[in-house]
Amino acid sequence: MTPGYQVLCVYVRESGRESNWFEATFSMQMNPNPYGSVELENFSVDRIRNFSIIAHVDHGKSTLADRLLELAQTITKRKDNKQVLDKLRVERERGITVKAQSASMFYDYKGKRYLLNLIDTPGHMDFNFEVSRSLAACQGTLLLVDAAQGIQAQTVANFYLAFGQDIKIIPVINKIDLPAADPDRVASQIEVAFELPAEECLQISAKSSLNVDQILPNIIEAVPPPSGDINKPFKALLFDSWHDTYVGVVCLMAVIDGHVKKGDKIVSAFSERKYEVTETGIMYPEQTATTSLQAGQVGYFVLNMKTLSESHVGDTFFDHKNIGTPMPGFVPAKPMVWAGIFPIDTGDFDKLDQSIAKLTLSDSSVHVQKETSNALGQGWRLGFLGTLHMDVFRQRLEQEYDANIIITAPTVPYKVEFRDGSHKLIRNPTEFPDSDELSWKVRSVQEPMVRSTIIFPKDYLGDIMVLCGSRRGVQLEHTYLDENRVLLKYRLPLAEVVTDFYDELKGRSSGFASFDYEEDGYDDADLVKMNIVLNSKPVDALSIILHRSQAEIVGRDWVKRLKGLLSRQLFEIVIQASVGNKIIAREGLSAMRKNVTAKCYGGDVSRKMKLLNKQKEGKKRMKAIGGVEVSQEAFYDFMTKKK
């Protein structure tokens, strides 16, 4: 048998037939542990290092993680080792990391064996919550920068996340073997932007393994060990969890103090429930059981949690006999974008409800509220950190749980202040005050603002300033990072960012611009709710909140496209976009009609007119009592094409 592979034989008996057996053989790549059974008791705190990799999108985090795992012999060296820690199908298809993944390594250095715990983090701004949670379990991080692209917007954001956690930051310049690479210029950028000495920057190529062997020794020397004490009572921080079909909820924790083994009883500070530990282990890189876990180590716990809601990211676990002060945990992620999700087949509601619950277990930054739409039935209002986060969540629902869903247009949370001093947060357009309330009860309507950072080559300065100005942006800062690269800071309405701003920015900069943003309070704005009306009846699922200056443009576009999706009826369908009592756009879908004069072969014209008038009166009555139903397929096509 090929080394590094195990053969698993599965025998399946067809129901009712004793003699009919089938044998299925599966082979799985699995590198044998070079150090024998996984026993972690011999690793004292001073021989443990917990670190992560942070970088902008496509700067080589996952490739570097592959090389480090190969260097430590955690995985075998193979040509097809690509994105080993990117385990989700959506990650491999899109080529990005959306879920932080951890892996443990054993590494010999100066005659001592060390336990190194690596966490590979996402690079896109929509997944910052994953990065911040991962950094909480680390004492150091590798700040990876592309030698050709230099510092990007998310590089800056991730640096300050790590800086705020007060952990050791090791700058690493990757892809130095590219023809356009300029590592000295990038090292100078790092020194100017982050005050990290240029001579401390490691210069590597993760793809060709050039100088990668310098990284692990640097981590051991520079990153401090965890500060835990094995002699204190058990204490651990839960920073991730997921659902397993066979064992239920699996919790990933960083052990702060003490030790724990199978059979021990621990208690949650959040729920105050007591659990028996049925399994402990490390990610090596898959789940590998261990005899115990102790202070400073990062590993998974199986606790026989009965419901998905019992796992709370940021929770502290204690020994059931020594309950101490809980750790601060994490600042809850604040949703920036809200959208409605509805099943295409209403009979799938319960199945989809369970699927969303399981998926939000591994992505705790998603906020879930149930809602009902007159047009689409029962569904959910979900809050996301951005539009990419929303799209990835949708794709995971479809791929991992075979869900068929409709997702409505993304909206941002607006704030309405009333004259009596109260205020209300609007997450759904149906909650927006009507024209009478706006006149008499509302003092102001506010929209969320963001402080954005854009980094790009100076040749595109004019186009990008025009783009930001057209999106109601206000310039805050204009800085040259070096002779070729410009950093702009703009204050923009979040609603302008979550539509197609990023796509247009990439188009105007030939793909060279990078973009990041953070929330920056609320500002008063002239906002209106646009309704789509079919034969005088509004369709709530197609309502949207807009700035008044955009309402007419969007309204004309929507009614025109909706006309192409609706089926003709026996009566005329009038499609209108309205703001308050004012119609801002209109399209009509003519009625299907029977040729009632076909049987007339002559005679007076009044005979034909009598038949035509009779048909006209019948269609008028039909229009009065008939309703226009927008099919689920039409909704799905409209939402999909609009994206």
mmCIF file of N, CA and C in Angstrom, residues 48-53 64 68 105 109 114-118 140-142 168 170 172 202 212 214-225:
data_model
loop_
_atom_site.group_PDB
_atom_site.id
_atom_site.type_symbol
_atom_site.label_atom_id
_atom_site.label_comp_id
_atom_site.label_asym_id
_atom_site.label_seq_id
_atom_site.Cartn_x
_atom_site.Cartn_y
_atom_site.Cartn_z
ATOM 1 N N ILE A 48 5.685 25.960 23.648
ATOM 2 C CA ILE A 48 4.475 26.119 22.841
ATOM 3 C C ILE A 48 4.489 27.513 22.216
ATOM 4 N N ARG A 49 4.151 27.582 20.935
ATOM 5 C CA ARG A 49 4.012 28.874 20.260
ATOM 6 C C ARG A 49 2.684 28.869 19.497
ATOM 7 N N ASN A 50 1.880 29.882 19.730
ATOM 8 C CA ASN A 50 0.611 30.040 19.026
ATOM 9 C C ASN A 50 0.709 31.267 18.126
ATOM 10 N N PHE A 51 0.540 31.084 16.817
ATOM 11 C CA PHE A 51 0.684 32.210 15.895
ATOM 12 C C PHE A 51 -0.319 32.083 14.745
ATOM 13 N N SER A 52 -0.529 33.192 14.060
ATOM 14 C CA SER A 52 -1.453 33.219 12.922
ATOM 15 C C SER A 52 -0.757 33.876 11.735
ATOM 16 N N ILE A 53 -1.420 33.822 10.586
ATOM 17 C CA ILE A 53 -0.941 34.506 9.379
ATOM 18 C C ILE A 53 -2.023 35.482 8.963
ATOM 19 N N LEU A 64 1.609 29.749 2.022
ATOM 20 C CA LEU A 64 2.631 29.722 3.077
ATOM 21 C C LEU A 64 2.256 28.701 4.150
ATOM 22 N N LEU A 68 4.610 25.569 5.475
ATOM 23 C CA LEU A 68 4.983 25.381 6.878
ATOM 24 C C LEU A 68 4.564 23.997 7.377
ATOM 25 N N MET A 105 1.570 21.723 14.724
ATOM 26 C CA MET A 105 2.792 21.171 14.136
ATOM 27 C C MET A 105 3.785 20.864 15.250
ATOM 28 N N TYR A 109 13.963 22.197 17.198
ATOM 29 C CA TYR A 109 14.818 23.382 17.063
ATOM 30 C C TYR A 109 15.805 23.400 18.231
ATOM 31 N N TYR A 114 9.160 21.455 19.760
ATOM 32 C CA TYR A 114 8.174 22.495 20.056
ATOM 33 C C TYR A 114 6.821 22.125 19.445
ATOM 34 N N LEU A 115 5.765 22.573 20.124
ATOM 35 C CA LEU A 115 4.409 22.455 19.601
ATOM 36 C C LEU A 115 4.005 23.828 19.069
ATOM 37 N N LEU A 116 3.777 23.902 17.767
ATOM 38 C CA LEU A 116 3.410 25.162 17.124
ATOM 39 C C LEU A 116 1.964 25.073 16.640
ATOM 40 N N ASN A 117 1.153 26.018 17.050
ATOM 41 C CA ASN A 117 -0.248 26.061 16.641
ATOM 42 C C ASN A 117 -0.441 27.216 15.662
ATOM 43 N N LEU A 118 -0.774 26.882 14.427
ATOM 44 C CA LEU A 118 -0.939 27.856 13.354
ATOM 45 C C LEU A 118 -2.426 28.089 13.081
ATOM 46 N N GLY A 140 1.508 35.716 18.680
ATOM 47 C CA GLY A 140 2.279 36.315 17.598
ATOM 48 C C GLY A 140 1.596 36.112 16.269
ATOM 49 N N THR A 141 2.036 36.879 15.261
ATOM 50 C CA THR A 141 1.439 36.745 13.934
ATOM 51 C C THR A 141 2.454 37.082 12.858
ATOM 52 N N LEU A 142 2.292 36.445 11.701
ATOM 53 C CA LEU A 142 3.090 36.762 10.522
ATOM 54 C C LEU A 142 2.284 37.734 9.666
ATOM 55 N N LYS A 168 3.124 39.930 19.165
ATOM 56 C CA LYS A 168 4.332 40.111 18.367
ATOM 57 C C LYS A 168 3.996 40.004 16.882
ATOM 58 N N ILE A 170 5.577 39.767 13.095
ATOM 59 C CA ILE A 170 6.773 39.474 12.301
ATOM 60 C C ILE A 170 6.452 39.782 10.835
ATOM 61 N N VAL A 172 6.698 39.658 6.898
ATOM 62 C CA VAL A 172 7.218 38.709 5.912
ATOM 63 C C VAL A 172 6.837 39.205 4.521
ATOM 64 N N LEU A 202 11.374 39.344 6.724
ATOM 65 C CA LEU A 202 11.833 38.115 6.087
ATOM 66 C C LEU A 202 11.394 38.141 4.626
ATOM 67 N N VAL A 212 11.679 29.775 3.151
ATOM 68 C CA VAL A 212 10.578 29.465 4.072
ATOM 69 C C VAL A 212 11.110 28.802 5.347
ATOM 70 N N GLN A 214 13.312 29.732 7.198
ATOM 71 C CA GLN A 214 13.706 30.723 8.200
ATOM 72 C C GLN A 214 12.547 31.107 9.123
ATOM 73 N N ILE A 215 11.325 30.782 8.717
ATOM 74 C CA ILE A 215 10.162 31.326 9.432
ATOM 75 C C ILE A 215 9.949 30.662 10.784
ATOM 76 N N LEU A 216 9.922 29.327 10.832
ATOM 77 C CA LEU A 216 9.639 28.648 12.104
ATOM 78 C C LEU A 216 10.689 28.952 13.170
ATOM 79 N N PRO A 217 11.989 28.949 12.847
ATOM 80 C CA PRO A 217 12.964 29.382 13.861
ATOM 81 C C PRO A 217 12.716 30.811 14.343
ATOM 82 N N ASN A 218 12.346 31.712 13.435
ATOM 83 C CA ASN A 218 12.042 33.088 13.835
ATOM 84 C C ASN A 218 10.851 33.147 14.776
ATOM 85 N N ILE A 219 9.851 32.310 14.518
ATOM 86 C CA ILE A 219 8.678 32.288 15.392
ATOM 87 C C ILE A 219 9.056 31.817 16.788
ATOM 88 N N ILE A 220 9.858 30.766 16.843
ATOM 89 C CA ILE A 220 10.271 30.235 18.155
ATOM 90 C C ILE A 220 11.079 31.266 18.925
ATOM 91 N N GLU A 221 11.939 32.005 18.236
ATOM 92 C CA GLU A 221 12.792 32.993 18.899
ATOM 93 C C GLU A 221 12.031 34.264 19.273
ATOM 94 N N ALA A 222 11.148 34.726 18.387
ATOM 95 C CA ALA A 222 10.551 36.054 18.574
ATOM 96 C C ALA A 222 9.207 36.037 19.289
ATOM 97 N N VAL A 223 8.384 35.012 19.044
ATOM 98 C CA VAL A 223 7.038 34.982 19.631
ATOM 99 C C VAL A 223 7.122 34.457 21.061
ATOM 100 N N PRO A 224 6.569 35.179 22.031
ATOM 101 C CA PRO A 224 6.624 34.692 23.412
ATOM 102 C C PRO A 224 5.709 33.490 23.613
ATOM 103 N N PRO A 225 6.035 32.614 24.554
ATOM 104 C CA PRO A 225 5.137 31.485 24.847
ATOM 105 C C PRO A 225 3.885 31.980 25.562
#
